Amino acid sequence: MSNTIGNLFKGDKGIWMVFFFLCIVSIVEVYSASTMLTYKGGSYIAPILKHIFLLGLGLTAMVVTANINCGYFKVLTPFMLFGAILLLAVVFFIGSATNGAQRWINIGPIQFQPSEIAKGALILSTAQILSSLQTEKGADPRAFRYILWASAGIIPLIMSENLSTAALLSAVILMMMFIGRVPMKQIGKLLGTVVILGAFMLSMIMVFGHAEENPKADKQNLTELVQKENKEKKEKTIMGSVFHRFDTWKGRIEKFLDGKELTPKDVDLDDDAQESYAKVAIATSNVVGKGPGNSDQCDFISQAFSDFIYAIIIEEMGIEGAFGVAMLYIILLFRTGRIASRCESSFPAFLAMGLALLLVTQALFNMMVAVGLAPVTGQPLPLISRGGTSTITNCIYIGVILSISRSAKRKQELVVEPMPQSSDASESSPISTITNTDNASKTDNAGE
């Protein structure tokens, strides 16, 4: 029985332990934070059952992926890249909108977010480009150009509706180029260009965006506002579909940059509900937390089970629980780094590190938003927040890392073994020999 389970759950045991701990935290906290869904659906158990079902699908997809030889991922690169660009183009024109953002495609009862697939496709493409153009002195200068071409087909389409996802993905690609030894001169030019374009983009947002006004201020004109909104939707053009998110972005930037301290009576819990109640949740944790299932603020945070679940974790589990969750992601990154360092081929090493950086960067950013260190965005906490496409795709990404830890050929290591000395040998002149050992023939896992 144990051999059967071992054959099923292959790969680095440390990664598996991190995954299962994250799933346990996810089930407990999503159940606690799903008050709003419970109220809407009229069932306490339905939201968590759906979440467990999605985690089960993700686990199944992860096990299947982990049992695929990592060499086959190279074959998927062109298909993944072309498919991701096609899906992003489709969602750009006919995607369905939720909370003011047009990011989803509906196929019957199934709703999925193409940007989650596109992130993995771009990382896969970048890993293959870097590995194919590696030289003894680093990456060939052509790799930089090819990565930019691949990114140009993905990132702008994501950015039109999800600026934070595009920014995080760009940061991950930049870190991959640094790890892949792309010439620093090229990286420096890219950073300079990004700063200039970022300043231009920020100025465009601040000039053309209109911060959302307090809806309570003009309730008597609600009918007129609805009619105006419907008219704007009818007159919406392609350019309008690109810039309509400026209002939301400007409002979030202004709130984040507004450093003035508000007195309790000046806080608008209707306009700033998420941020305000998240701060209340953290402040009332009393360091040690209230205990699992005892959150009070989850009743007031609309995305408590998703974007702000880390605030609920702090409220219920205290500082120690929050630190423990953060450490799980750090352990994931370091275990993946160890796996990558043992790969003989550069492609699986780059791919594993890219996916780990993607998960950890998103997790850290979500935590920063929850504690007020970054502007509010729609980034869920990977493998913990309640989600559909994101939950399953993140499980697949973990499965790819496990596949690499299991099937990637490992480097030959030099082992120094002392030669047995004869009885008349001088003790002052030790003799040793160097023998090559091929770790790929061992049965233990690459990450262990």
Short mmCIF file of C-alpha atoms in Angstrom, two decimals:
data_model
loop_
_atom_site.label_atom_id
_atom_site.label_comp_id
_atom_site.label_asym_id
_atom_site.label_seq_id
_atom_site.Cartn_x
_atom_site.Cartn_y
_atom_site.Cartn_z
CA MET A 1 0.00 0.00 0.00
CA SER A 2 2.79 2.41 0.94
CA ASN A 3 4.61 1.65 -2.33
CA THR A 4 1.46 2.44 -4.30
CA ILE A 5 1.06 5.81 -2.54
CA GLY A 6 4.76 6.54 -3.02
CA ASN A 7 4.53 5.82 -6.73
CA LEU A 8 1.52 8.12 -7.01
CA PHE A 9 2.89 11.08 -5.06
CA LYS A 10 6.27 11.36 -6.72
CA GLY A 11 8.75 14.17 -6.48
CA ASP A 12 10.29 16.31 -3.78
CA LYS A 13 8.79 15.50 -0.38
CA GLY A 14 9.38 19.02 0.92
CA ILE A 15 7.26 20.52 -1.87
CA TRP A 16 4.51 18.00 -1.11
CA MET A 17 4.53 18.95 2.58
CA VAL A 18 4.31 22.67 1.77
CA PHE A 19 1.41 22.01 -0.58
CA PHE A 20 -0.57 19.99 1.97
CA PHE A 21 -0.01 22.56 4.73
CA LEU A 22 -1.23 25.33 2.40
CA CYS A 23 -4.31 23.25 1.55
CA ILE A 24 -5.10 22.73 5.24
CA VAL A 25 -4.82 26.47 5.89
CA SER A 26 -6.92 27.13 2.80
CA ILE A 27 -9.80 24.85 3.82
CA VAL A 28 -9.95 26.23 7.37
CA GLU A 29 -9.70 29.90 6.44
CA VAL A 30 -11.95 29.79 3.37
CA TYR A 31 -14.63 28.09 5.46
CA SER A 32 -14.26 30.81 8.07
CA ALA A 33 -14.17 33.69 5.56
CA SER A 34 -17.07 32.59 3.33
CA THR A 35 -19.78 34.30 5.37
CA MET A 36 -20.80 36.49 2.45
CA LEU A 37 -21.16 33.47 0.15
CA THR A 38 -23.09 31.63 2.85
CA TYR A 39 -25.50 34.55 3.15
CA LYS A 40 -26.03 34.76 -0.61
CA GLY A 41 -26.39 31.02 -1.17
CA GLY A 42 -28.27 30.18 1.98
CA SER A 43 -25.98 27.26 2.84
CA TYR A 44 -23.09 27.04 5.28
CA ILE A 45 -21.53 23.99 3.70
CA ALA A 46 -21.94 24.67 -0.05
CA PRO A 47 -19.09 27.23 -0.47
CA ILE A 48 -16.50 25.10 1.31
CA LEU A 49 -17.61 21.93 -0.48
CA LYS A 50 -17.10 23.68 -3.80
CA HIS A 51 -13.67 24.86 -2.67
CA ILE A 52 -12.67 21.36 -1.55
CA PHE A 53 -13.89 20.00 -4.89
CA LEU A 54 -11.70 22.50 -6.75
CA LEU A 55 -8.73 21.62 -4.57
CA GLY A 56 -9.41 17.97 -5.38
CA LEU A 57 -9.40 18.76 -9.10
CA GLY A 58 -6.20 20.70 -8.63
CA LEU A 59 -4.60 17.82 -6.72
CA THR A 60 -5.58 15.41 -9.48
CA ALA A 61 -4.11 17.70 -12.14
CA MET A 62 -0.97 18.11 -10.01
CA VAL A 63 -0.45 14.35 -9.62
CA VAL A 64 -0.92 13.82 -13.37
CA THR A 65 1.52 16.63 -14.15
CA ALA A 66 4.08 15.38 -11.64
CA ASN A 67 4.11 11.99 -13.36
CA ILE A 68 4.93 13.51 -16.78
CA ASN A 69 8.59 13.55 -17.76
CA CYS A 70 9.75 17.17 -17.70
CA GLY A 71 11.23 16.80 -21.21
CA TYR A 72 7.72 16.82 -22.68
CA PHE A 73 7.09 20.37 -21.44
CA LYS A 74 9.38 21.67 -24.17
CA VAL A 75 7.06 20.25 -26.81
CA LEU A 76 4.15 22.21 -25.35
CA THR A 77 5.86 25.60 -25.57
CA PRO A 78 4.66 26.82 -29.02
CA PHE A 79 1.14 25.46 -28.49
CA MET A 80 0.87 27.03 -25.03
CA LEU A 81 2.14 30.40 -26.24
CA PHE A 82 -0.12 30.55 -29.30
CA GLY A 83 -3.14 29.31 -27.33
CA ALA A 84 -2.58 31.86 -24.55
CA ILE A 85 -2.39 34.76 -27.01
CA LEU A 86 -5.54 33.54 -28.75
CA LEU A 87 -7.48 33.23 -25.47
CA LEU A 88 -6.34 36.66 -24.30
CA ALA A 89 -7.49 38.17 -27.60
CA VAL A 90 -10.87 36.45 -27.22
CA VAL A 91 -11.38 37.72 -23.66
CA PHE A 92 -10.33 41.20 -24.79
CA PHE A 93 -13.23 41.40 -27.23
CA ILE A 94 -15.97 39.13 -25.88
CA GLY A 95 -14.94 38.29 -22.33
CA SER A 96 -17.37 38.57 -19.45
CA ALA A 97 -16.90 41.28 -16.82
CA THR A 98 -16.91 40.82 -13.06
CA ASN A 99 -16.40 43.69 -10.60
CA GLY A 100 -15.68 46.05 -13.48
CA ALA A 101 -12.92 43.92 -15.02
CA GLN A 102 -13.28 41.95 -18.24
CA ARG A 103 -11.05 38.95 -17.50
CA TRP A 104 -13.17 35.82 -17.87
CA ILE A 105 -14.49 33.55 -20.60
CA ASN A 106 -17.74 31.69 -20.00
CA ILE A 107 -18.32 28.26 -21.51
CA GLY A 108 -21.70 27.18 -20.19
CA PRO A 109 -21.46 26.97 -16.39
CA ILE A 110 -17.65 27.02 -16.51
CA GLN A 111 -15.83 30.33 -16.11
CA PHE A 112 -12.08 30.56 -16.47
CA GLN A 113 -9.44 33.29 -16.58
CA PRO A 114 -7.05 33.04 -19.56
CA SER A 115 -4.41 35.21 -17.85
CA GLU A 116 -3.68 32.35 -15.43
CA ILE A 117 -2.80 30.10 -18.35
CA ALA A 118 -0.91 32.88 -20.12
CA LYS A 119 1.42 33.38 -17.14
CA GLY A 120 2.59 29.77 -17.29
CA ALA A 121 2.91 29.90 -21.09
CA LEU A 122 5.19 32.93 -20.97
CA ILE A 123 7.38 31.44 -18.23
CA LEU A 124 7.62 28.20 -20.23
CA SER A 125 8.65 30.14 -23.34
CA THR A 126 11.20 32.22 -21.43
CA ALA A 127 12.75 29.09 -19.89
CA GLN A 128 13.13 27.48 -23.29
CA ILE A 129 14.64 30.61 -24.88
CA LEU A 130 17.16 31.02 -22.06
CA SER A 131 18.15 27.35 -22.09
CA SER A 132 18.49 27.19 -25.89
CA LEU A 133 20.76 30.23 -26.05
CA GLN A 134 23.02 29.56 -23.07
CA THR A 135 26.76 29.87 -23.62
CA GLU A 136 29.75 29.58 -21.31
CA LYS A 137 29.67 33.35 -20.80
CA GLY A 138 25.93 33.55 -20.21
CA ALA A 139 22.88 33.93 -22.40
CA ASP A 140 23.35 34.90 -26.02
CA PRO A 141 22.27 38.53 -26.62
CA ARG A 142 19.58 37.25 -28.99
CA ALA A 143 17.74 35.68 -26.02
CA PHE A 144 16.82 39.12 -24.76
CA ARG A 145 15.16 40.02 -28.04
CA TYR A 146 13.24 36.75 -28.29
CA ILE A 147 11.95 37.05 -24.71
CA LEU A 148 10.72 40.58 -25.44
CA TRP A 149 8.86 39.33 -28.52
CA ALA A 150 7.18 36.56 -26.52
CA SER A 151 6.29 39.00 -23.74
CA ALA A 152 4.87 41.51 -26.22
CA GLY A 153 2.21 39.01 -27.22
CA ILE A 154 1.13 38.31 -23.62
CA ILE A 155 1.73 41.18 -21.21
CA PRO A 156 -0.06 44.05 -23.05
CA LEU A 157 -3.22 41.96 -23.41
CA ILE A 158 -3.17 41.14 -19.68
CA MET A 159 -2.36 44.74 -18.74
CA SER A 160 -5.50 46.15 -20.37
CA GLU A 161 -7.67 44.54 -17.70
CA ASN A 162 -5.28 43.45 -14.93
CA LEU A 163 -2.40 45.84 -14.41
CA SER A 164 -1.14 44.18 -11.23
CA THR A 165 -0.93 40.73 -12.85
CA ALA A 166 0.96 42.18 -15.83
CA ALA A 167 3.38 43.99 -13.49
CA LEU A 168 4.05 40.89 -11.37
CA LEU A 169 4.53 38.72 -14.46
CA SER A 170 6.96 41.28 -15.90
CA ALA A 171 8.93 41.24 -12.64
CA VAL A 172 9.14 37.43 -12.75
CA ILE A 173 10.38 37.47 -16.36
CA LEU A 174 12.98 40.07 -15.39
CA MET A 175 14.19 37.86 -12.52
CA MET A 176 14.37 34.89 -14.89
CA MET A 177 16.54 36.90 -17.28
CA PHE A 178 18.84 37.79 -14.38
CA ILE A 179 19.06 34.12 -13.32
CA GLY A 180 19.58 33.13 -16.98
CA ARG A 181 22.60 35.47 -17.19
CA VAL A 182 21.19 37.79 -19.81
CA PRO A 183 23.80 40.58 -20.31
CA MET A 184 23.40 43.22 -17.62
CA LYS A 185 23.70 45.94 -20.23
CA GLN A 186 20.50 44.73 -21.87
CA ILE A 187 18.72 44.35 -18.52
CA GLY A 188 19.79 47.87 -17.56
CA LYS A 189 18.38 49.31 -20.78
CA LEU A 190 15.15 47.41 -20.19
CA LEU A 191 14.84 48.76 -16.65
CA GLY A 192 15.40 52.31 -17.90
CA THR A 193 12.74 51.86 -20.56
CA VAL A 194 10.33 50.38 -18.00
CA VAL A 195 10.83 53.37 -15.69
CA ILE A 196 10.11 55.79 -18.53
CA LEU A 197 7.05 53.87 -19.71
CA GLY A 198 5.87 53.47 -16.11
CA ALA A 199 6.10 57.22 -15.54
CA PHE A 200 4.21 57.83 -18.80
CA MET A 201 1.55 55.29 -17.87
CA LEU A 202 1.14 56.80 -14.41
CA SER A 203 0.75 60.28 -15.88
CA MET A 204 -1.87 58.97 -18.34
CA ILE A 205 -3.82 57.38 -15.48
CA MET A 206 -3.70 60.51 -13.34
CA VAL A 207 -4.67 62.81 -16.26
CA PHE A 208 -7.38 60.77 -17.97
CA GLY A 209 -8.66 58.72 -15.03
CA HIS A 210 -11.46 59.93 -12.80
CA ALA A 211 -11.37 58.76 -9.21
CA GLU A 212 -14.61 57.14 -8.21
CA GLU A 213 -16.81 59.37 -6.17
CA ASN A 214 -18.63 58.35 -3.03
CA PRO A 215 -21.91 56.81 -4.19
CA LYS A 216 -23.69 58.12 -1.11
CA ALA A 217 -23.13 61.71 -2.19
CA ASP A 218 -25.50 61.55 -5.11
CA LYS A 219 -28.13 58.96 -4.35
CA GLN A 220 -30.92 61.15 -5.66
CA ASN A 221 -29.43 61.04 -9.15
CA LEU A 222 -29.06 57.24 -9.15
CA THR A 223 -31.42 56.82 -12.13
CA GLU A 224 -29.50 59.38 -14.17
CA LEU A 225 -26.20 57.70 -13.33
CA VAL A 226 -27.51 54.30 -14.44
CA GLN A 227 -28.80 55.75 -17.71
CA LYS A 228 -25.46 57.46 -18.33
CA GLU A 229 -23.56 54.22 -17.63
CA ASN A 230 -25.76 52.28 -20.05
CA LYS A 231 -25.19 54.90 -22.72
CA GLU A 232 -21.43 54.74 -22.23
CA LYS A 233 -21.53 50.95 -22.57
CA LYS A 234 -23.34 51.23 -25.88
CA GLU A 235 -20.81 53.78 -27.15
CA LYS A 236 -17.83 51.74 -25.97
CA THR A 237 -15.04 51.47 -28.55
CA ILE A 238 -11.88 49.40 -28.70
CA MET A 239 -9.89 52.31 -27.27
CA GLY A 240 -12.48 52.67 -24.54
CA SER A 241 -12.07 49.02 -23.63
CA VAL A 242 -8.36 49.69 -23.11
CA PHE A 243 -8.68 52.82 -20.97
CA HIS A 244 -11.87 52.20 -19.01
CA ARG A 245 -9.84 50.79 -16.09
CA PHE A 246 -8.05 54.13 -15.60
CA ASP A 247 -10.72 55.31 -13.15
CA THR A 248 -10.23 52.30 -10.88
CA TRP A 249 -6.44 52.50 -11.06
CA LYS A 250 -6.41 56.22 -10.28
CA GLY A 251 -8.67 55.75 -7.29
CA ARG A 252 -6.46 53.00 -5.87
CA ILE A 253 -3.26 54.97 -6.44
CA GLU A 254 -4.66 58.09 -4.78
CA LYS A 255 -5.85 56.12 -1.77
CA PHE A 256 -2.47 54.45 -1.39
CA LEU A 257 -0.47 57.68 -1.78
CA ASP A 258 -2.74 59.62 0.58
CA GLY A 259 -0.61 59.34 3.70
CA LYS A 260 -2.81 61.39 6.03
CA GLU A 261 -4.00 59.70 9.19
CA LEU A 262 -7.77 59.47 9.43
CA THR A 263 -9.60 59.68 12.70
CA PRO A 264 -12.16 56.92 13.30
CA LYS A 265 -15.04 59.31 12.55
CA ASP A 266 -13.51 60.23 9.17
CA VAL A 267 -13.24 56.62 7.94
CA ASP A 268 -15.88 55.82 5.34
CA LEU A 269 -16.69 52.14 5.85
CA ASP A 270 -18.91 52.13 2.77
CA ASP A 271 -16.32 53.57 0.39
CA ASP A 272 -13.20 51.92 1.88
CA ALA A 273 -14.75 48.81 3.39
CA GLN A 274 -12.11 46.27 2.38
CA GLU A 275 -9.07 48.23 3.54
CA SER A 276 -10.75 49.53 6.69
CA TYR A 277 -12.11 46.22 7.94
CA ALA A 278 -8.84 44.46 7.02
CA LYS A 279 -7.02 46.89 9.32
CA VAL A 280 -9.61 46.26 12.02
CA ALA A 281 -9.11 42.50 11.62
CA ILE A 282 -5.34 42.84 12.05
CA ALA A 283 -5.64 45.28 14.96
CA THR A 284 -8.08 43.06 16.87
CA SER A 285 -6.00 39.90 16.51
CA ASN A 286 -4.24 40.79 19.79
CA VAL A 287 -1.03 39.17 18.49
CA VAL A 288 -2.10 35.62 19.39
CA GLY A 289 -5.26 35.59 17.25
CA LYS A 290 -8.87 34.72 18.02
CA GLY A 291 -8.63 31.10 16.92
CA PRO A 292 -9.77 29.36 13.70
CA GLY A 293 -13.39 30.13 12.83
CA ASN A 294 -13.66 33.08 15.22
CA SER A 295 -13.21 35.95 12.76
CA ASP A 296 -15.59 38.87 13.18
CA GLN A 297 -14.48 41.05 10.27
CA CYS A 298 -15.07 38.41 7.59
CA ASP A 299 -18.73 39.46 7.72
CA PHE A 300 -17.81 42.90 6.39
CA ILE A 301 -14.97 42.28 3.88
CA SER A 302 -16.49 41.45 0.49
CA GLN A 303 -13.43 39.49 -0.70
CA ALA A 304 -12.44 38.02 2.66
CA PHE A 305 -12.15 34.55 1.10
CA SER A 306 -9.95 35.77 -1.75
CA ASP A 307 -8.01 39.06 -1.95
CA PHE A 308 -8.01 39.76 1.81
CA ILE A 309 -7.81 36.26 3.23
CA TYR A 310 -4.40 37.01 4.75
CA ALA A 311 -6.04 39.62 7.00
CA ILE A 312 -8.45 36.93 8.21
CA ILE A 313 -5.49 34.58 8.80
CA ILE A 314 -3.85 37.23 10.99
CA GLU A 315 -7.10 37.87 12.86
CA GLU A 316 -7.64 34.19 13.63
CA MET A 317 -4.12 32.79 13.85
CA GLY A 318 -2.19 35.82 15.07
CA ILE A 319 1.31 36.90 14.17
CA GLU A 320 2.71 33.38 14.51
CA GLY A 321 0.17 31.98 12.05
CA ALA A 322 0.79 34.81 9.60
CA PHE A 323 4.56 34.24 9.84
CA GLY A 324 4.07 30.50 9.38
CA VAL A 325 2.06 30.98 6.19
CA ALA A 326 4.69 33.37 4.80
CA MET A 327 7.43 30.86 5.65
CA LEU A 328 5.64 28.13 3.67
CA TYR A 329 6.08 30.18 0.50
CA ILE A 330 9.71 30.94 1.34
CA ILE A 331 10.35 27.22 1.89
CA LEU A 332 8.71 26.52 -1.47
CA LEU A 333 11.11 28.95 -3.15
CA PHE A 334 14.22 27.55 -1.46
CA ARG A 335 13.27 23.92 -2.11
CA THR A 336 12.72 24.77 -5.75
CA GLY A 337 16.07 26.54 -5.85
CA ARG A 338 17.72 23.39 -4.52
CA ILE A 339 15.98 21.29 -7.17
CA ALA A 340 17.05 23.73 -9.91
CA SER A 341 20.67 23.72 -8.74
CA ARG A 342 20.83 19.93 -9.17
CA CYS A 343 19.44 19.87 -12.72
CA GLU A 344 21.96 18.93 -15.39
CA SER A 345 19.97 20.72 -18.12
CA SER A 346 19.22 24.42 -17.84
CA PHE A 347 15.64 24.23 -19.21
CA PRO A 348 14.03 22.43 -16.23
CA ALA A 349 16.04 24.60 -13.83
CA PHE A 350 14.80 27.84 -15.40
CA LEU A 351 11.24 26.55 -15.64
CA ALA A 352 11.10 25.46 -11.99
CA MET A 353 12.54 28.74 -10.74
CA GLY A 354 10.21 30.79 -12.94
CA LEU A 355 7.09 29.04 -11.63
CA ALA A 356 8.26 29.25 -8.00
CA LEU A 357 9.03 32.95 -8.37
CA LEU A 358 5.59 33.49 -9.89
CA LEU A 359 3.80 31.84 -6.94
CA VAL A 360 5.94 33.42 -4.22
CA THR A 361 5.92 36.93 -5.74
CA GLN A 362 2.13 36.88 -6.01
CA ALA A 363 1.82 35.57 -2.46
CA LEU A 364 4.07 38.26 -0.99
CA PHE A 365 2.22 40.97 -2.92
CA ASN A 366 -1.15 39.71 -1.66
CA MET A 367 0.19 39.84 1.91
CA MET A 368 1.45 43.39 1.39
CA VAL A 369 -1.98 44.48 0.16
CA ALA A 370 -3.70 42.89 3.17
CA VAL A 371 -1.48 44.76 5.65
CA GLY A 372 -1.63 48.07 3.76
CA LEU A 373 1.88 48.10 2.26
CA ALA A 374 0.68 48.04 -1.38
CA PRO A 375 -2.32 49.39 -3.32
CA VAL A 376 -5.42 47.21 -3.41
CA THR A 377 -5.44 44.80 -6.37
CA GLY A 378 -7.22 41.62 -7.34
CA GLN A 379 -4.37 39.24 -6.57
CA PRO A 380 -5.45 36.11 -4.66
CA LEU A 381 -3.17 34.26 -2.24
CA PRO A 382 -1.91 31.24 -4.25
CA LEU A 383 -3.19 27.85 -3.07
CA ILE A 384 -5.05 29.45 -0.14
CA SER A 385 -7.60 31.89 -1.56
CA ARG A 386 -10.87 30.55 -2.90
CA GLY A 387 -10.76 30.46 -6.69
CA GLY A 388 -11.45 28.46 -9.80
CA THR A 389 -8.92 28.80 -12.61
CA SER A 390 -6.23 30.14 -10.28
CA THR A 391 -6.51 27.20 -7.87
CA ILE A 392 -6.23 24.55 -10.58
CA THR A 393 -3.46 26.29 -12.57
CA ASN A 394 -1.39 26.90 -9.42
CA CYS A 395 -1.68 23.20 -8.60
CA ILE A 396 -0.47 22.39 -12.12
CA TYR A 397 2.51 24.72 -11.63
CA ILE A 398 3.41 22.84 -8.43
CA GLY A 399 3.02 19.61 -10.41
CA VAL A 400 5.55 20.85 -12.97
CA ILE A 401 8.06 21.58 -10.18
CA LEU A 402 7.49 18.09 -8.77
CA SER A 403 7.95 16.58 -12.23
CA ILE A 404 11.29 18.36 -12.54
CA SER A 405 12.39 17.16 -9.11
CA ARG A 406 11.50 13.61 -10.12
CA SER A 407 12.53 13.26 -13.76
CA ALA A 408 15.14 15.92 -14.55
CA LYS A 409 18.60 14.45 -14.98
CA ARG A 410 20.90 15.58 -12.24
CA LYS A 411 24.42 16.92 -12.37
CA GLN A 412 27.36 14.65 -11.84
CA GLU A 413 28.95 15.50 -8.54
CA LEU A 414 32.61 15.18 -7.66
CA VAL A 415 33.02 13.09 -4.52
CA VAL A 416 36.39 12.91 -2.76
CA GLU A 417 37.01 9.46 -1.27
CA PRO A 418 40.16 8.71 0.80
CA MET A 419 42.23 5.78 -0.45
CA PRO A 420 42.91 3.01 2.06
CA GLN A 421 46.44 3.40 3.31
CA SER A 422 48.91 0.56 3.75
CA SER A 423 50.48 -0.13 7.13
CA ASP A 424 53.83 1.43 6.11
CA ALA A 425 52.28 4.56 4.58
CA SER A 426 53.25 7.87 6.08
CA GLU A 427 50.48 9.49 8.09
CA SER A 428 51.64 12.92 7.01
CA SER A 429 50.90 12.36 3.30
CA PRO A 430 47.21 11.52 2.82
CA ILE A 431 46.25 10.18 -0.58
CA SER A 432 42.77 10.68 -2.10
CA THR A 433 41.13 10.01 -5.37
CA ILE A 434 38.24 11.76 -7.12
CA THR A 435 35.48 9.60 -8.49
CA ASN A 436 32.44 10.63 -10.55
CA THR A 437 29.08 9.52 -9.27
CA ASP A 438 26.02 9.78 -11.47
CA ASN A 439 23.22 10.80 -9.11
CA ALA A 440 20.69 10.24 -11.91
CA SER A 441 20.93 6.50 -11.30
CA LYS A 442 19.91 6.81 -7.66
CA THR A 443 16.36 6.20 -6.66
CA ASP A 444 16.00 9.07 -4.23
CA ASN A 445 14.33 12.28 -5.33
CA ALA A 446 16.21 15.22 -6.78
CA GLY A 447 14.93 17.60 -4.16
CA GLU A 448 15.75 15.43 -1.16
#
